[in-house]
mmCIF file with all atom_site columns, C-alpha atoms in Angstrom:
data_model
loop_
_atom_site.group_PDB
_atom_site.id
_atom_site.type_symbol
_atom_site.label_atom_id
_atom_site.label_alt_id
_atom_site.label_comp_id
_atom_site.label_asym_id
_atom_site.label_entity_id
_atom_site.label_seq_id
_atom_site.pdbx_PDB_ins_code
_atom_site.Cartn_x
_atom_site.Cartn_y
_atom_site.Cartn_z
_atom_site.occupancy
_atom_site.B_iso_or_equiv
_atom_site.pdbx_formal_charge
_atom_site.auth_seq_id
_atom_site.auth_comp_id
_atom_site.auth_asym_id
_atom_site.auth_atom_id
_atom_site.pdbx_PDB_model_num
ATOM 1   C CA . MET A 1 1   ? -27.684 -15.950 8.030   1.00 0.00 ? 1   MET A CA 1
ATOM 2   C CA . VAL A 1 2   ? -24.382 -17.726 7.374   1.00 0.00 ? 2   VAL A CA 1
ATOM 3   C CA . ARG A 1 3   ? -24.552 -21.385 6.385   1.00 0.00 ? 3   ARG A CA 1
ATOM 4   C CA . ALA A 1 4   ? -22.538 -24.089 4.644   1.00 0.00 ? 4   ALA A CA 1
ATOM 5   C CA . ALA A 1 5   ? -22.510 -23.643 0.885   1.00 0.00 ? 5   ALA A CA 1
ATOM 6   C CA . ARG A 1 6   ? -24.322 -26.041 -1.402  1.00 0.00 ? 6   ARG A CA 1
ATOM 7   C CA . THR A 1 7   ? -23.581 -26.900 -5.016  1.00 0.00 ? 7   THR A CA 1
ATOM 8   C CA . SER A 1 8   ? -26.557 -24.734 -5.966  1.00 0.00 ? 8   SER A CA 1
ATOM 9   C CA . ASP A 1 9   ? -24.673 -21.729 -4.511  1.00 0.00 ? 9   ASP A CA 1
ATOM 10  C CA . VAL A 1 10  ? -21.710 -22.004 -6.872  1.00 0.00 ? 10  VAL A CA 1
ATOM 11  C CA . ARG A 1 11  ? -23.232 -19.695 -9.493  1.00 0.00 ? 11  ARG A CA 1
ATOM 12  C CA . ALA A 1 12  ? -23.851 -17.030 -6.833  1.00 0.00 ? 12  ALA A CA 1
ATOM 13  C CA . ILE A 1 13  ? -20.325 -17.451 -5.437  1.00 0.00 ? 13  ILE A CA 1
ATOM 14  C CA . ARG A 1 14  ? -18.858 -17.010 -8.915  1.00 0.00 ? 14  ARG A CA 1
ATOM 15  C CA . ALA A 1 15  ? -21.025 -13.930 -9.446  1.00 0.00 ? 15  ALA A CA 1
ATOM 16  C CA . LEU A 1 16  ? -19.660 -12.425 -6.207  1.00 0.00 ? 16  LEU A CA 1
ATOM 17  C CA . VAL A 1 17  ? -16.076 -13.198 -7.205  1.00 0.00 ? 17  VAL A CA 1
ATOM 18  C CA . ALA A 1 18  ? -16.311 -12.006 -10.838 1.00 0.00 ? 18  ALA A CA 1
ATOM 19  C CA . PRO A 1 19  ? -16.086 -8.229  -10.210 1.00 0.00 ? 19  PRO A CA 1
ATOM 20  C CA . GLN A 1 20  ? -13.177 -8.743  -7.801  1.00 0.00 ? 20  GLN A CA 1
ATOM 21  C CA . ALA A 1 21  ? -11.393 -10.955 -10.328 1.00 0.00 ? 21  ALA A CA 1
ATOM 22  C CA . GLU A 1 22  ? -11.879 -8.300  -13.014 1.00 0.00 ? 22  GLU A CA 1
ATOM 23  C CA . ARG A 1 23  ? -10.264 -5.758  -10.677 1.00 0.00 ? 23  ARG A CA 1
ATOM 24  C CA . ARG A 1 24  ? -7.438  -8.282  -10.008 1.00 0.00 ? 24  ARG A CA 1
ATOM 25  C CA . VAL A 1 25  ? -8.264  -8.412  -6.302  1.00 0.00 ? 25  VAL A CA 1
ATOM 26  C CA . LEU A 1 26  ? -9.110  -12.137 -6.454  1.00 0.00 ? 26  LEU A CA 1
ATOM 27  C CA . LEU A 1 27  ? -7.926  -14.761 -8.882  1.00 0.00 ? 27  LEU A CA 1
ATOM 28  C CA . ASN A 1 28  ? -10.445 -16.001 -11.403 1.00 0.00 ? 28  ASN A CA 1
ATOM 29  C CA . LYS A 1 29  ? -11.106 -19.740 -11.205 1.00 0.00 ? 29  LYS A CA 1
ATOM 30  C CA . GLU A 1 30  ? -12.950 -22.149 -13.418 1.00 0.00 ? 30  GLU A CA 1
ATOM 31  C CA . ALA A 1 31  ? -16.389 -23.341 -12.285 1.00 0.00 ? 31  ALA A CA 1
ATOM 32  C CA . VAL A 1 32  ? -15.034 -26.836 -11.662 1.00 0.00 ? 32  VAL A CA 1
ATOM 33  C CA . ALA A 1 33  ? -12.657 -25.450 -9.013  1.00 0.00 ? 33  ALA A CA 1
ATOM 34  C CA . TYR A 1 34  ? -15.618 -24.068 -7.058  1.00 0.00 ? 34  TYR A CA 1
ATOM 35  C CA . TYR A 1 35  ? -17.560 -27.313 -7.285  1.00 0.00 ? 35  TYR A CA 1
ATOM 36  C CA . GLU A 1 36  ? -14.484 -29.251 -6.137  1.00 0.00 ? 36  GLU A CA 1
ATOM 37  C CA . SER A 1 37  ? -14.114 -27.002 -3.105  1.00 0.00 ? 37  SER A CA 1
ATOM 38  C CA . VAL A 1 38  ? -17.772 -26.235 -2.310  1.00 0.00 ? 38  VAL A CA 1
ATOM 39  C CA . SER A 1 39  ? -17.431 -28.007 1.044   1.00 0.00 ? 39  SER A CA 1
ATOM 40  C CA . ASP A 1 40  ? -14.811 -25.386 2.041   1.00 0.00 ? 40  ASP A CA 1
ATOM 41  C CA . PHE A 1 41  ? -17.317 -22.550 1.545   1.00 0.00 ? 41  PHE A CA 1
ATOM 42  C CA . VAL A 1 42  ? -19.907 -20.811 3.658   1.00 0.00 ? 42  VAL A CA 1
ATOM 43  C CA . VAL A 1 43  ? -22.346 -18.258 2.271   1.00 0.00 ? 43  VAL A CA 1
ATOM 44  C CA . ALA A 1 44  ? -24.192 -15.348 3.837   1.00 0.00 ? 44  ALA A CA 1
ATOM 45  C CA . GLU A 1 45  ? -27.798 -14.740 2.859   1.00 0.00 ? 45  GLU A CA 1
ATOM 46  C CA . ILE A 1 46  ? -30.049 -11.746 3.237   1.00 0.00 ? 46  ILE A CA 1
ATOM 47  C CA . ALA A 1 47  ? -33.696 -12.288 2.292   1.00 0.00 ? 47  ALA A CA 1
ATOM 48  C CA . GLY A 1 48  ? -32.732 -15.518 0.500   1.00 0.00 ? 48  GLY A CA 1
ATOM 49  C CA . ALA A 1 49  ? -30.054 -13.907 -1.681  1.00 0.00 ? 49  ALA A CA 1
ATOM 50  C CA . VAL A 1 50  ? -26.386 -14.863 -1.354  1.00 0.00 ? 50  VAL A CA 1
ATOM 51  C CA . VAL A 1 51  ? -24.545 -11.634 -0.506  1.00 0.00 ? 51  VAL A CA 1
ATOM 52  C CA . GLY A 1 52  ? -21.259 -12.974 0.819   1.00 0.00 ? 52  GLY A CA 1
ATOM 53  C CA . CYS A 1 53  ? -19.030 -16.001 0.901   1.00 0.00 ? 53  CYS A CA 1
ATOM 54  C CA . GLY A 1 54  ? -15.752 -17.300 2.193   1.00 0.00 ? 54  GLY A CA 1
ATOM 55  C CA . ALA A 1 55  ? -13.831 -20.539 2.301   1.00 0.00 ? 55  ALA A CA 1
ATOM 56  C CA . LEU A 1 56  ? -11.672 -22.355 4.823   1.00 0.00 ? 56  LEU A CA 1
ATOM 57  C CA . HIS A 1 57  ? -9.022  -24.553 3.249   1.00 0.00 ? 57  HIS A CA 1
ATOM 58  C CA . VAL A 1 58  ? -6.918  -26.841 5.450   1.00 0.00 ? 58  VAL A CA 1
ATOM 59  C CA . LEU A 1 59  ? -3.186  -26.549 4.714   1.00 0.00 ? 59  LEU A CA 1
ATOM 60  C CA . TRP A 1 60  ? -1.731  -28.680 7.522   1.00 0.00 ? 60  TRP A CA 1
ATOM 61  C CA . GLU A 1 61  ? -2.758  -30.346 10.783  1.00 0.00 ? 61  GLU A CA 1
ATOM 62  C CA . ASP A 1 62  ? -2.797  -27.035 12.662  1.00 0.00 ? 62  ASP A CA 1
ATOM 63  C CA . LEU A 1 63  ? -3.054  -24.558 9.794   1.00 0.00 ? 63  LEU A CA 1
ATOM 64  C CA . GLY A 1 64  ? -5.855  -23.375 7.523   1.00 0.00 ? 64  GLY A CA 1
ATOM 65  C CA . GLU A 1 65  ? -6.330  -20.603 5.005   1.00 0.00 ? 65  GLU A CA 1
ATOM 66  C CA . VAL A 1 66  ? -9.230  -18.190 4.703   1.00 0.00 ? 66  VAL A CA 1
ATOM 67  C CA . ARG A 1 67  ? -9.928  -17.922 0.974   1.00 0.00 ? 67  ARG A CA 1
ATOM 68  C CA . THR A 1 68  ? -12.298 -16.074 -1.313  1.00 0.00 ? 68  THR A CA 1
ATOM 69  C CA . LEU A 1 69  ? -13.884 -13.887 1.359   1.00 0.00 ? 69  LEU A CA 1
ATOM 70  C CA . VAL A 1 70  ? -16.083 -11.503 -0.600  1.00 0.00 ? 70  VAL A CA 1
ATOM 71  C CA . VAL A 1 71  ? -19.208 -9.446  0.049   1.00 0.00 ? 71  VAL A CA 1
ATOM 72  C CA . ASP A 1 72  ? -21.590 -8.012  -2.526  1.00 0.00 ? 72  ASP A CA 1
ATOM 73  C CA . GLU A 1 73  ? -21.318 -4.233  -2.842  1.00 0.00 ? 73  GLU A CA 1
ATOM 74  C CA . SER A 1 74  ? -24.938 -3.887  -1.737  1.00 0.00 ? 74  SER A CA 1
ATOM 75  C CA . ALA A 1 75  ? -24.068 -5.426  1.638   1.00 0.00 ? 75  ALA A CA 1
ATOM 76  C CA . LEU A 1 76  ? -20.712 -3.751  2.331   1.00 0.00 ? 76  LEU A CA 1
ATOM 77  C CA . GLY A 1 77  ? -20.508 -2.255  5.801   1.00 0.00 ? 77  GLY A CA 1
ATOM 78  C CA . SER A 1 78  ? -23.420 -4.308  7.135   1.00 0.00 ? 78  SER A CA 1
ATOM 79  C CA . GLY A 1 79  ? -21.339 -6.892  9.011   1.00 0.00 ? 79  GLY A CA 1
ATOM 80  C CA . VAL A 1 80  ? -21.661 -9.654  6.411   1.00 0.00 ? 80  VAL A CA 1
ATOM 81  C CA . GLY A 1 81  ? -17.889 -10.038 5.995   1.00 0.00 ? 81  GLY A CA 1
ATOM 82  C CA . SER A 1 82  ? -17.390 -10.241 9.744   1.00 0.00 ? 82  SER A CA 1
ATOM 83  C CA . ALA A 1 83  ? -20.154 -12.822 10.081  1.00 0.00 ? 83  ALA A CA 1
ATOM 84  C CA . VAL A 1 84  ? -18.618 -14.960 7.343   1.00 0.00 ? 84  VAL A CA 1
ATOM 85  C CA . LEU A 1 85  ? -15.163 -14.717 8.913   1.00 0.00 ? 85  LEU A CA 1
ATOM 86  C CA . ARG A 1 86  ? -16.504 -15.581 12.374  1.00 0.00 ? 86  ARG A CA 1
ATOM 87  C CA . ARG A 1 87  ? -18.121 -18.719 10.926  1.00 0.00 ? 87  ARG A CA 1
ATOM 88  C CA . LEU A 1 88  ? -14.873 -19.702 9.188   1.00 0.00 ? 88  LEU A CA 1
ATOM 89  C CA . ILE A 1 89  ? -12.952 -19.231 12.444  1.00 0.00 ? 89  ILE A CA 1
ATOM 90  C CA . GLU A 1 90  ? -15.555 -21.377 14.209  1.00 0.00 ? 90  GLU A CA 1
ATOM 91  C CA . ARG A 1 91  ? -15.130 -24.101 11.557  1.00 0.00 ? 91  ARG A CA 1
ATOM 92  C CA . ALA A 1 92  ? -11.346 -23.902 11.946  1.00 0.00 ? 92  ALA A CA 1
ATOM 93  C CA . ARG A 1 93  ? -11.665 -24.501 15.678  1.00 0.00 ? 93  ARG A CA 1
ATOM 94  C CA . GLU A 1 94  ? -14.073 -27.406 15.076  1.00 0.00 ? 94  GLU A CA 1
ATOM 95  C CA . LEU A 1 95  ? -11.440 -28.975 12.813  1.00 0.00 ? 95  LEU A CA 1
ATOM 96  C CA . GLY A 1 96  ? -8.757  -28.551 15.466  1.00 0.00 ? 96  GLY A CA 1
ATOM 97  C CA . LEU A 1 97  ? -6.766  -25.865 13.666  1.00 0.00 ? 97  LEU A CA 1
ATOM 98  C CA . SER A 1 98  ? -4.773  -23.454 15.787  1.00 0.00 ? 98  SER A CA 1
ATOM 99  C CA . ARG A 1 99  ? -3.674  -20.967 13.101  1.00 0.00 ? 99  ARG A CA 1
ATOM 100 C CA . LEU A 1 100 ? -5.345  -19.272 10.135  1.00 0.00 ? 100 LEU A CA 1
ATOM 101 C CA . PHE A 1 101 ? -3.557  -17.713 7.184   1.00 0.00 ? 101 PHE A CA 1
ATOM 102 C CA . CYS A 1 102 ? -4.920  -15.246 4.641   1.00 0.00 ? 102 CYS A CA 1
ATOM 103 C CA . LEU A 1 103 ? -3.569  -13.358 1.669   1.00 0.00 ? 103 LEU A CA 1
ATOM 104 C CA . THR A 1 104 ? -5.397  -10.059 1.398   1.00 0.00 ? 104 THR A CA 1
ATOM 105 C CA . PHE A 1 105 ? -5.569  -6.422  0.414   1.00 0.00 ? 105 PHE A CA 1
ATOM 106 C CA . GLU A 1 106 ? -8.042  -5.852  3.284   1.00 0.00 ? 106 GLU A CA 1
ATOM 107 C CA . THR A 1 107 ? -5.458  -5.734  6.061   1.00 0.00 ? 107 THR A CA 1
ATOM 108 C CA . GLU A 1 108 ? -7.479  -3.439  8.349   1.00 0.00 ? 108 GLU A CA 1
ATOM 109 C CA . PHE A 1 109 ? -10.489 -5.770  8.201   1.00 0.00 ? 109 PHE A CA 1
ATOM 110 C CA . PHE A 1 110 ? -8.406  -8.816  9.074   1.00 0.00 ? 110 PHE A CA 1
ATOM 111 C CA . GLN A 1 111 ? -6.465  -6.942  11.775  1.00 0.00 ? 111 GLN A CA 1
ATOM 112 C CA . ARG A 1 112 ? -9.796  -6.115  13.452  1.00 0.00 ? 112 ARG A CA 1
ATOM 113 C CA . HIS A 1 113 ? -10.339 -9.883  13.597  1.00 0.00 ? 113 HIS A CA 1
ATOM 114 C CA . GLY A 1 114 ? -6.988  -10.715 15.191  1.00 0.00 ? 114 GLY A CA 1
ATOM 115 C CA . PHE A 1 115 ? -4.816  -11.348 12.133  1.00 0.00 ? 115 PHE A CA 1
ATOM 116 C CA . GLU A 1 116 ? -1.264  -10.007 12.022  1.00 0.00 ? 116 GLU A CA 1
ATOM 117 C CA . VAL A 1 117 ? 1.052   -9.355  9.095   1.00 0.00 ? 117 VAL A CA 1
ATOM 118 C CA . ILE A 1 118 ? 3.723   -12.027 8.776   1.00 0.00 ? 118 ILE A CA 1
ATOM 119 C CA . GLU A 1 119 ? 7.151   -12.027 7.192   1.00 0.00 ? 119 GLU A CA 1
ATOM 120 C CA . GLY A 1 120 ? 9.252   -15.098 6.557   1.00 0.00 ? 120 GLY A CA 1
ATOM 121 C CA . GLN A 1 121 ? 8.083   -18.606 7.299   1.00 0.00 ? 121 GLN A CA 1
ATOM 122 C CA . ALA A 1 122 ? 5.381   -19.459 9.812   1.00 0.00 ? 122 ALA A CA 1
ATOM 123 C CA . VAL A 1 123 ? 6.116   -23.201 9.874   1.00 0.00 ? 123 VAL A CA 1
ATOM 124 C CA . ASP A 1 124 ? 9.109   -25.249 10.943  1.00 0.00 ? 124 ASP A CA 1
ATOM 125 C CA . PRO A 1 125 ? 11.515  -26.625 8.291   1.00 0.00 ? 125 PRO A CA 1
ATOM 126 C CA . GLU A 1 126 ? 10.019  -30.147 8.324   1.00 0.00 ? 126 GLU A CA 1
ATOM 127 C CA . VAL A 1 127 ? 6.500   -28.881 7.639   1.00 0.00 ? 127 VAL A CA 1
ATOM 128 C CA . TYR A 1 128 ? 7.853   -26.461 5.040   1.00 0.00 ? 128 TYR A CA 1
ATOM 129 C CA . ALA A 1 129 ? 9.464   -29.388 3.196   1.00 0.00 ? 129 ALA A CA 1
ATOM 130 C CA . GLU A 1 130 ? 6.166   -31.302 3.231   1.00 0.00 ? 130 GLU A CA 1
ATOM 131 C CA . LEU A 1 131 ? 4.134   -28.312 2.066   1.00 0.00 ? 131 LEU A CA 1
ATOM 132 C CA . LEU A 1 132 ? 6.517   -27.818 -0.867  1.00 0.00 ? 132 LEU A CA 1
ATOM 133 C CA . ARG A 1 133 ? 5.071   -31.043 -2.296  1.00 0.00 ? 133 ARG A CA 1
ATOM 134 C CA . SER A 1 134 ? 1.601   -29.511 -2.619  1.00 0.00 ? 134 SER A CA 1
ATOM 135 C CA . TYR A 1 135 ? 0.242   -28.470 -6.007  1.00 0.00 ? 135 TYR A CA 1
ATOM 136 C CA . ASP A 1 136 ? -2.117  -25.994 -4.321  1.00 0.00 ? 136 ASP A CA 1
ATOM 137 C CA . GLU A 1 137 ? -1.357  -22.382 -5.255  1.00 0.00 ? 137 GLU A CA 1
ATOM 138 C CA . GLY A 1 138 ? -2.620  -21.231 -1.846  1.00 0.00 ? 138 GLY A CA 1
ATOM 139 C CA . VAL A 1 139 ? 0.084   -23.296 -0.184  1.00 0.00 ? 139 VAL A CA 1
ATOM 140 C CA . ALA A 1 140 ? 2.649   -21.709 -2.505  1.00 0.00 ? 140 ALA A CA 1
ATOM 141 C CA . GLU A 1 141 ? 1.336   -18.270 -1.494  1.00 0.00 ? 141 GLU A CA 1
ATOM 142 C CA . PHE A 1 142 ? 1.592   -19.188 2.181   1.00 0.00 ? 142 PHE A CA 1
ATOM 143 C CA . LEU A 1 143 ? 5.179   -20.364 1.698   1.00 0.00 ? 143 LEU A CA 1
ATOM 144 C CA . ASP A 1 144 ? 5.917   -17.125 -0.178  1.00 0.00 ? 144 ASP A CA 1
ATOM 145 C CA . LEU A 1 145 ? 7.442   -19.030 -3.096  1.00 0.00 ? 145 LEU A CA 1
ATOM 146 C CA . GLU A 1 146 ? 8.947   -16.995 -5.923  1.00 0.00 ? 146 GLU A CA 1
ATOM 147 C CA . ARG A 1 147 ? 6.917   -18.824 -8.593  1.00 0.00 ? 147 ARG A CA 1
ATOM 148 C CA . VAL A 1 148 ? 3.666   -17.259 -7.340  1.00 0.00 ? 148 VAL A CA 1
ATOM 149 C CA . LYS A 1 149 ? 4.930   -13.708 -6.940  1.00 0.00 ? 149 LYS A CA 1
ATOM 150 C CA . PRO A 1 150 ? 3.086   -12.484 -10.071 1.00 0.00 ? 150 PRO A CA 1
ATOM 151 C CA . ASN A 1 151 ? -0.187  -13.808 -8.613  1.00 0.00 ? 151 ASN A CA 1
ATOM 152 C CA . THR A 1 152 ? 0.061   -12.097 -5.250  1.00 0.00 ? 152 THR A CA 1
ATOM 153 C CA . LEU A 1 153 ? -0.650  -8.710  -6.838  1.00 0.00 ? 153 LEU A CA 1
ATOM 154 C CA . GLY A 1 154 ? 0.796   -6.999  -3.789  1.00 0.00 ? 154 GLY A CA 1
ATOM 155 C CA . ASN A 1 155 ? -1.411  -8.825  -1.280  1.00 0.00 ? 155 ASN A CA 1
ATOM 156 C CA . THR A 1 156 ? -0.338  -9.017  2.349   1.00 0.00 ? 156 THR A CA 1
ATOM 157 C CA . ARG A 1 157 ? 0.302   -12.327 4.096   1.00 0.00 ? 157 ARG A CA 1
ATOM 158 C CA . MET A 1 158 ? -1.450  -12.438 7.485   1.00 0.00 ? 158 MET A CA 1
ATOM 159 C CA . LEU A 1 159 ? -1.825  -15.007 10.263  1.00 0.00 ? 159 LEU A CA 1
ATOM 160 C CA . ARG A 1 160 ? -4.084  -15.430 13.278  1.00 0.00 ? 160 ARG A CA 1
ATOM 161 C CA . LYS A 1 161 ? -3.542  -17.760 16.200  1.00 0.00 ? 161 LYS A CA 1
ATOM 162 C CA . LEU A 1 162 ? -6.752  -19.324 17.494  1.00 0.00 ? 162 LEU A CA 1
#
């Protein structure tokens, strides 16, 4: 079952992220960052236990980012990641977004779900100028700004049109 995350899920989300952050696959964030963005998250449950999560963060009127998509090792290969991503895509459509961005090492997974590797800018110059004003590191990653290069860890920038 995939559902909207609640504040009571933040501990489980952090527990899912922790091993990936230790391996430098995901960035480690403070608890407050998860509480501030809990409405962006969905979680997947099996037998009442949270085994996966992902977030949809709106970047612009037509553009969102899939963030923090992670599945517990015990549930890998069972379709949990795909179910979470499908729900995030559904939420993106409900919000009126027409494009989704992700920064990932899991390129094959995202390609199976219609994402393509991007190079250069995926927005026009006016939108680019507006997005430069954002303090959000995800926006900086999307714009491929030099200042975030150490944080990308070799991740691939991908985009899907809805």
